[in-house]
Amino acid sequence: MILIRHGQTEFNRIFSVTRQDPGVRDPHLTDQGRPQARAVAQVLLSFNLSRLITSPYTRALETAGIIAEHLDLPITVEPLIAERFSFICDIGAPLAELHTCWPIWRSIIFRFRGRPKRRKARG
């Protein structure tokens, strides 16, 4: 098991400077966070991974989606993986809202606790 933290979010960007909760609910990755996720994907190429498991937070879904695209991996969303609710960003978004945000990813990402798809043979 390899644990990965999401890329930078708008919450992280502001909080790292002010040390105060900026009130950003379920933040997206920033222009810095997306390349961070791609960099993680490059490192993970050397591992023989079979799937990704993520929490149902936008920042985690975006990070997992970037990694999954680079590694051709299925993603399982596990609602039991949650934050400790210390800040507004820890509330997340309702699952129905997340489905709406990523309609083209629905078949990949929103397979809650389902069996992962088999990886395509490379070669």
Backbone as ProteinMPNN parsed JSONL, in Angstrom:
{"seq_chain_A": "MILIRHGQTEFNRIFSVTRQDPGVRDPHLTDQGRPQARAVAQVLLSFNLSRLITSPYTRALETAGIIAEHLDLPITVEPLIAERFSFICDIGAPLAELHTCWPIWRSIIFRFRGRPKRRKARG", "coords_chain_A": {"N_chain_A": [[0.842, -1.166, 0.0], [0.576, 2.147, -0.892], [0.57, 5.353, 0.258], [-0.758, 8.439, -0.732], [-0.798, 11.902, -0.757], [-3.095, 14.412, -1.751], [-2.628, 16.824, -4.437], [-1.628, 20.334, -4.328], [-4.165, 22.536, -3.116], [-6.578, 25.231, -3.424], [-7.288, 25.891, -0.85], [-5.008, 24.957, 0.616], [-3.042, 26.629, -0.492], [-3.775, 29.203, 0.412], [-4.007, 28.804, 3.215], [-1.421, 28.055, 3.968], [-0.064, 30.448, 4.006], [-1.594, 32.24, 5.608], [-2.356, 30.786, 7.844], [-4.929, 30.483, 8.683], [-8.257, 29.246, 8.434], [-9.512, 29.453, 5.256], [-12.093, 29.061, 4.469], [-12.85, 27.549, 2.228], [-14.791, 25.282, 0.718], [-14.528, 21.892, -0.012], [-12.221, 22.017, -1.904], [-10.716, 22.498, -5.176], [-7.875, 21.266, -7.105], [-4.988, 23.336, -7.529], [-3.238, 25.317, -10.036], [-0.697, 24.571, -9.493], [-1.044, 22.216, -8.098], [-2.003, 20.264, -9.927], [0.255, 19.627, -11.676], [1.822, 18.531, -9.647], [0.454, 16.179, -9.054], [0.804, 14.86, -11.506], [3.554, 14.496, -11.403], [3.771, 12.687, -9.3], [2.51, 10.526, -10.498], [4.419, 9.865, -12.448], [6.511, 8.899, -10.832], [5.23, 6.675, -9.759], [5.092, 4.967, -11.903], [7.078, 3.058, -11.844], [6.202, 1.163, -10.1], [4.213, -1.772, -9.589], [1.232, -1.319, -9.748], [-2.241, -2.033, -9.115], [-4.668, -0.781, -8.727], [-6.312, 2.282, -7.71], [-7.335, 3.751, -4.688], [-9.503, 6.079, -3.361], [-10.564, 8.917, -1.4], [-13.82, 10.52, -1.199], [-13.432, 13.281, -1.917], [-13.119, 16.319, -3.688], [-10.47, 17.231, -4.234], [-8.957, 14.93, -3.82], [-10.118, 13.186, -5.662], [-9.509, 14.512, -8.074], [-6.701, 14.371, -8.009], [-6.305, 11.563, -7.957], [-7.531, 10.959, -10.387], [-5.818, 12.119, -12.285], [-3.488, 10.631, -11.83], [-4.471, 8.044, -12.366], [-5.105, 8.257, -15.073], [-2.558, 8.543, -16.23], [-1.413, 6.103, -15.504], [-3.156, 4.202, -16.378], [-5.128, 3.022, -14.654], [-7.801, 1.621, -12.665], [-10.116, 3.346, -10.497], [-11.258, 3.251, -7.208], [-13.701, 4.613, -5.214], [-13.772, 5.275, -1.865], [-15.945, 5.866, 0.54], [-15.529, 5.748, 3.298], [-13.032, 6.696, 3.814], [-12.059, 9.503, 5.209], [-11.783, 12.967, 6.189], [-10.694, 14.627, 9.242], [-12.392, 16.633, 9.972], [-11.521, 19.29, 10.68], [-11.4, 21.683, 9.374], [-13.187, 23.855, 7.073], [-12.83, 22.831, 4.488], [-12.776, 20.142, 4.904], [-15.289, 19.123, 4.893], [-16.279, 18.391, 2.403], [-18.032, 17.459, -0.655], [-21.432, 16.616, -1.51], [-22.138, 13.286, -2.7], [-23.773, 13.143, -4.992], [-23.315, 15.615, -6.143], [-20.625, 15.362, -6.793], [-20.785, 13.352, -8.742], [-22.061, 14.806, -10.739], [-20.105, 16.683, -11.36], [-18.141, 15.195, -12.661], [-19.119, 13.744, -15.108], [-18.106, 12.288, -17.3], [-16.228, 10.711, -16.114], [-17.628, 8.973, -14.629], [-18.025, 6.143, -15.033], [-15.534, 5.224, -14.435], [-14.556, 6.311, -11.978], [-16.682, 6.356, -10.013], [-17.276, 3.799, -8.774], [-18.156, 2.558, -6.275], [-16.685, 0.679, -3.871], [-16.593, -1.455, -5.591], [-15.449, -4.231, -7.632], [-12.219, -3.865, -8.979], [-11.525, -2.931, -12.387], [-9.887, -5.039, -14.74], [-6.517, -4.464, -15.697], [-5.489, -3.259, -18.862], [-3.643, -5.23, -21.114], [-0.294, -4.467, -21.669], [1.837, -3.863, -24.342]], "CA_chain_A": [[0.0, 0.0, 0.0], [1.298, 3.416, -0.989], [-0.322, 6.462, 0.588], [-0.425, 9.649, -1.475], [-1.611, 13.059, -0.419], [-3.517, 15.169, -2.927], [-1.834, 17.986, -4.816], [-2.002, 21.597, -3.687], [-5.497, 23.079, -3.368], [-6.717, 26.642, -3.091], [-7.248, 25.938, 0.618], [-3.604, 24.837, 1.034], [-2.308, 27.803, -0.936], [-4.092, 30.323, 1.303], [-3.738, 28.447, 4.612], [0.028, 28.018, 4.219], [0.378, 31.825, 4.225], [-2.335, 32.919, 6.679], [-2.583, 29.857, 8.966], [-6.338, 30.597, 9.047], [-9.169, 28.56, 7.533], [-10.064, 30.407, 4.3], [-13.503, 28.763, 4.221], [-13.039, 26.962, 0.898], [-15.39, 23.956, 0.899], [-14.191, 20.877, -1.011], [-11.454, 22.741, -2.921], [-10.094, 21.859, -6.342], [-6.432, 21.436, -7.212], [-4.523, 24.58, -8.141], [-2.344, 25.134, -11.185], [0.494, 23.888, -8.968], [-1.447, 20.886, -7.638], [-2.121, 19.311, -11.039], [1.579, 19.088, -12.011], [2.287, 17.693, -8.536], [-0.16, 14.86, -9.257], [1.482, 14.233, -12.652], [4.888, 14.076, -10.944], [3.57, 11.455, -8.521], [2.221, 9.472, -11.476], [5.703, 9.466, -13.044], [7.219, 8.071, -9.842], [4.496, 5.421, -9.572], [5.259, 4.096, -13.07], [8.0, 1.967, -11.528], [5.533, 0.205, -9.221], [3.219, -2.598, -10.274], [-0.027, -1.046, -9.065], [-3.404, -2.603, -9.784], [-5.79, 0.14, -8.64], [-6.215, 3.405, -6.784], [-8.484, 3.934, -3.794], [-9.5, 7.484, -2.972], [-11.686, 9.466, -0.645], [-14.743, 11.247, -2.08], [-13.205, 14.72, -1.878], [-12.735, 16.792, -5.02], [-9.01, 17.281, -4.365], [-8.465, 13.552, -3.923], [-10.599, 12.653, -6.937], [-8.714, 15.108, -9.145], [-5.351, 13.802, -7.935], [-6.403, 10.16, -8.384], [-7.857, 10.935, -11.814], [-4.59, 12.415, -13.036], [-2.615, 9.46, -11.685], [-5.102, 6.92, -13.064], [-4.978, 8.478, -16.512], [-1.167, 8.264, -16.612], [-1.052, 4.71, -15.25], [-4.229, 3.344, -16.882], [-5.607, 2.26, -13.506], [-9.152, 1.923, -12.178], [-10.194, 4.031, -9.218], [-12.38, 2.935, -6.335], [-13.954, 5.657, -4.23], [-14.123, 4.68, -0.571], [-16.506, 6.925, 1.388], [-15.057, 5.662, 4.682], [-11.801, 7.47, 3.935], [-12.567, 10.854, 5.431], [-10.965, 13.902, 6.953], [-11.043, 14.715, 10.668], [-13.292, 17.772, 10.114], [-10.901, 20.408, 11.392], [-11.549, 22.889, 8.579], [-14.321, 23.848, 6.139], [-12.531, 21.984, 3.327], [-12.923, 18.737, 5.291], [-16.684, 18.711, 4.767], [-16.44, 17.733, 1.108], [-19.257, 17.716, -1.414], [-22.305, 15.44, -1.59], [-21.782, 12.381, -3.798], [-24.522, 13.502, -6.199], [-22.618, 16.759, -6.732], [-19.395, 14.849, -7.394], [-21.189, 12.687, -9.986], [-22.364, 15.858, -11.714], [-18.856, 17.34, -11.753], [-17.341, 14.329, -13.524], [-19.973, 12.764, -15.788], [-17.346, 11.392, -18.184], [-15.445, 9.801, -15.286], [-18.542, 8.188, -13.795], [-17.802, 4.706, -15.152], [-14.227, 4.888, -13.886], [-14.355, 6.713, -10.593], [-17.741, 6.132, -9.054], [-17.57, 2.375, -8.603], [-17.941, 2.451, -4.845], [-16.404, -0.648, -3.331], [-16.742, -2.493, -6.607], [-14.201, -4.878, -8.034], [-11.52, -3.048, -9.985], [-11.407, -3.481, -13.737], [-8.554, -5.562, -15.025], [-5.699, -3.578, -16.508], [-5.251, -3.684, -20.239], [-2.292, -5.739, -21.33], [0.577, -3.529, -22.378], [2.875, -4.578, -25.054]], "C_chain_A": [[0.893, 1.236, 0.0], [0.283, 4.523, -0.704], [0.165, 7.733, -0.103], [-1.355, 10.759, -1.014], [-1.943, 13.792, -1.712], [-2.549, 16.313, -3.221], [-2.35, 19.24, -4.13], [-3.411, 22.031, -4.097], [-5.49, 24.574, -3.054], [-6.689, 26.827, -1.567], [-5.797, 25.921, 1.106], [-2.809, 26.093, 0.714], [-2.536, 28.977, 0.02], [-3.686, 30.007, 2.743], [-2.244, 28.458, 4.921], [0.601, 29.411, 4.485], [-0.273, 32.427, 5.471], [-2.462, 32.111, 7.959], [-4.004, 29.989, 9.517], [-7.179, 29.892, 7.991], [-9.783, 29.572, 6.564], [-11.525, 30.13, 3.935], [-13.798, 28.211, 2.845], [-13.532, 25.533, 1.082], [-15.048, 23.061, -0.284], [-13.402, 21.474, -2.185], [-10.912, 21.858, -4.047], [-8.583, 22.013, -6.262], [-6.129, 22.772, -7.873], [-3.692, 24.263, -9.384], [-1.021, 24.511, -10.752], [0.161, 22.451, -8.564], [-1.546, 19.846, -8.743], [-0.758, 18.783, -11.495], [2.164, 18.219, -10.888], [1.725, 16.279, -8.686], [0.492, 14.133, -10.433], [2.875, 13.74, -12.259], [4.795, 12.795, -10.129], [3.314, 10.289, -9.468], [3.505, 8.968, -12.126], [6.482, 8.553, -12.103], [6.552, 6.701, -9.722], [4.595, 4.483, -10.774], [6.141, 2.891, -12.761], [7.402, 0.929, -10.583], [4.504, -0.578, -10.02], [1.881, -2.446, -9.548], [-1.196, -1.634, -9.842], [-4.634, -1.705, -9.698], [-5.471, 1.264, -7.675], [-7.486, 3.436, -5.947], [-8.399, 5.361, -3.287], [-10.7, 7.832, -2.114], [-12.589, 10.24, -1.603], [-14.642, 12.766, -1.94], [-12.7, 15.146, -3.246], [-11.232, 16.76, -5.217], [-8.409, 15.892, -4.524], [-8.889, 12.918, -5.245], [-9.805, 13.214, -8.112], [-7.313, 14.524, -9.177], [-5.362, 12.358, -8.442], [-6.697, 10.065, -9.878], [-6.645, 11.188, -12.688], [-3.655, 11.212, -12.995], [-3.171, 8.281, -12.48], [-4.964, 7.05, -14.576], [-3.569, 8.138, -16.994], [-0.818, 6.788, -16.483], [-2.077, 3.711, -15.773], [-4.743, 2.415, -15.775], [-7.056, 2.597, -13.186], [-9.073, 2.604, -10.814], [-11.425, 3.533, -8.474], [-12.51, 4.066, -5.329], [-14.448, 4.987, -2.958], [-14.628, 5.787, 0.357], [-16.033, 6.878, 2.843], [-13.721, 6.359, 4.898], [-12.227, 8.928, 4.034], [-11.574, 11.68, 6.233], [-11.442, 13.938, 8.4], [-11.944, 15.903, 10.98], [-12.728, 18.869, 11.001], [-11.148, 21.734, 10.687], [-12.763, 22.752, 7.66], [-14.064, 22.891, 4.976], [-12.728, 20.506, 3.627], [-14.35, 18.232, 5.165], [-16.897, 17.961, 3.462], [-17.744, 18.11, 0.448], [-20.119, 16.46, -1.387], [-21.949, 14.593, -2.809], [-22.513, 12.731, -5.087], [-23.85, 14.675, -6.911], [-21.322, 16.304, -7.412], [-19.699, 14.117, -8.697], [-21.429, 13.71, -11.078], [-21.094, 16.515, -12.231], [-18.054, 16.521, -12.753], [-18.206, 13.309, -14.258], [-19.19, 11.812, -16.686], [-16.491, 10.412, -17.388], [-16.326, 8.818, -14.534], [-18.243, 6.693, -13.847], [-16.469, 4.288, -14.54], [-14.186, 5.124, -12.385], [-15.436, 6.234, -9.64], [-18.202, 4.675, -9.017], [-17.309, 2.059, -7.138], [-17.839, 0.995, -4.412], [-16.615, -1.778, -4.33], [-15.404, -3.142, -6.896], [-13.523, -4.015, -9.078], [-11.514, -3.739, -11.335], [-10.009, -4.038, -13.901], [-7.815, -4.572, -15.906], [-5.557, -4.134, -17.896], [-3.823, -4.185, -20.342], [-1.493, -4.72, -22.114], [1.594, -4.317, -23.172], [2.825, -4.443, -26.471]], "O_chain_A": [[1.833, 1.349, 0.787], [-0.752, 4.604, -1.366], [1.351, 8.058, -0.063], [-2.565, 10.561, -0.901], [-1.152, 13.787, -2.655], [-1.759, 16.714, -2.366], [-3.371, 19.215, -3.443], [-3.801, 21.913, -5.259], [-4.531, 25.106, -2.497], [-6.133, 27.803, -1.063], [-5.399, 26.764, 1.91], [-2.011, 26.565, 1.524], [-1.587, 29.667, 0.392], [-3.09, 30.847, 3.417], [-1.845, 28.834, 6.023], [1.646, 29.535, 5.124], [0.403, 33.048, 6.291], [-2.654, 32.674, 9.037], [-4.26, 29.652, 10.673], [-6.86, 29.93, 6.802], [-10.506, 30.468, 7.0], [-12.125, 30.887, 3.172], [-14.906, 28.393, 2.34], [-12.786, 24.67, 1.547], [-15.26, 23.443, -1.435], [-13.863, 21.44, -3.326], [-10.687, 20.659, -3.884], [-8.07, 22.789, -5.455], [-6.916, 23.274, -8.675], [-3.475, 23.102, -9.73], [-0.297, 23.973, -11.589], [1.008, 21.566, -8.681], [-1.215, 18.679, -8.532], [-0.625, 17.575, -11.686], [2.913, 17.279, -11.154], [2.436, 15.298, -8.471], [0.709, 12.923, -10.368], [3.322, 12.692, -12.726], [5.646, 11.914, -10.255], [3.838, 9.193, -9.267], [3.66, 7.765, -12.333], [7.048, 7.549, -12.533], [7.235, 5.685, -9.598], [4.218, 3.316, -10.671], [5.967, 1.824, -13.351], [8.041, -0.085, -10.299], [3.985, -0.085, -11.021], [1.456, -3.344, -8.822], [-1.155, -1.725, -11.068], [-5.553, -1.844, -10.506], [-4.496, 1.209, -6.925], [-8.579, 3.175, -6.45], [-7.343, 5.802, -2.834], [-11.712, 7.131, -2.108], [-12.164, 10.581, -2.707], [-15.66, 13.453, -1.856], [-11.941, 14.421, -3.888], [-10.758, 16.308, -6.26], [-7.457, 15.706, -5.282], [-8.112, 12.197, -5.871], [-9.466, 12.481, -9.041], [-6.791, 14.214, -10.248], [-4.525, 11.977, -9.26], [-6.169, 9.187, -10.56], [-6.47, 10.538, -13.719], [-3.096, 10.822, -14.02], [-2.428, 7.599, -13.185], [-4.734, 6.061, -15.272], [-3.404, 7.517, -18.044], [-0.018, 6.271, -17.263], [-1.89, 2.503, -15.629], [-4.788, 1.196, -15.937], [-7.496, 3.725, -13.406], [-8.096, 2.455, -10.08], [-12.504, 3.41, -9.053], [-11.538, 4.433, -4.67], [-15.419, 4.229, -2.974], [-13.833, 6.556, 0.897], [-16.131, 7.881, 3.549], [-13.319, 6.589, 6.038], [-12.699, 9.514, 3.06], [-10.657, 11.154, 6.863], [-12.47, 13.35, 8.739], [-12.234, 16.157, 12.149], [-13.373, 19.318, 11.948], [-11.113, 22.791, 11.317], [-13.301, 21.657, 7.493], [-14.984, 22.21, 4.526], [-12.836, 19.698, 2.704], [-14.597, 17.035, 5.314], [-17.639, 16.979, 3.434], [-18.473, 18.976, 0.932], [-19.595, 15.354, -1.254], [-21.511, 15.122, -3.831], [-21.934, 12.626, -6.169], [-23.819, 14.723, -8.141], [-20.967, 16.803, -8.48], [-18.946, 14.246, -9.662], [-21.037, 13.497, -12.225], [-21.01, 16.867, -13.408], [-17.361, 17.083, -13.601], [-18.037, 12.108, -14.045], [-19.567, 10.648, -16.823], [-16.07, 9.387, -17.924], [-15.815, 7.918, -13.868], [-18.21, 6.039, -12.805], [-16.293, 3.127, -14.169], [-13.821, 4.234, -11.617], [-15.122, 5.749, -8.553], [-19.381, 4.377, -9.208], [-16.345, 1.368, -6.808], [-18.77, 0.205, -4.566], [-16.796, -2.931, -3.939], [-14.357, -2.662, -6.461], [-14.186, -3.487, -9.971], [-11.501, -4.967, -11.423], [-9.062, -3.563, -13.274], [-8.414, -3.92, -16.761], [-5.51, -5.349, -18.087], [-2.91, -3.63, -19.731], [-1.97, -4.176, -23.109], [2.135, -5.319, -22.704], [3.661, -5.01, -27.174]]}, "name": "protein", "num_of_chains": 1, "seq": "MILIRHGQTEFNRIFSVTRQDPGVRDPHLTDQGRPQARAVAQVLLSFNLSRLITSPYTRALETAGIIAEHLDLPITVEPLIAERFSFICDIGAPLAELHTCWPIWRSIIFRFRGRPKRRKARG"}
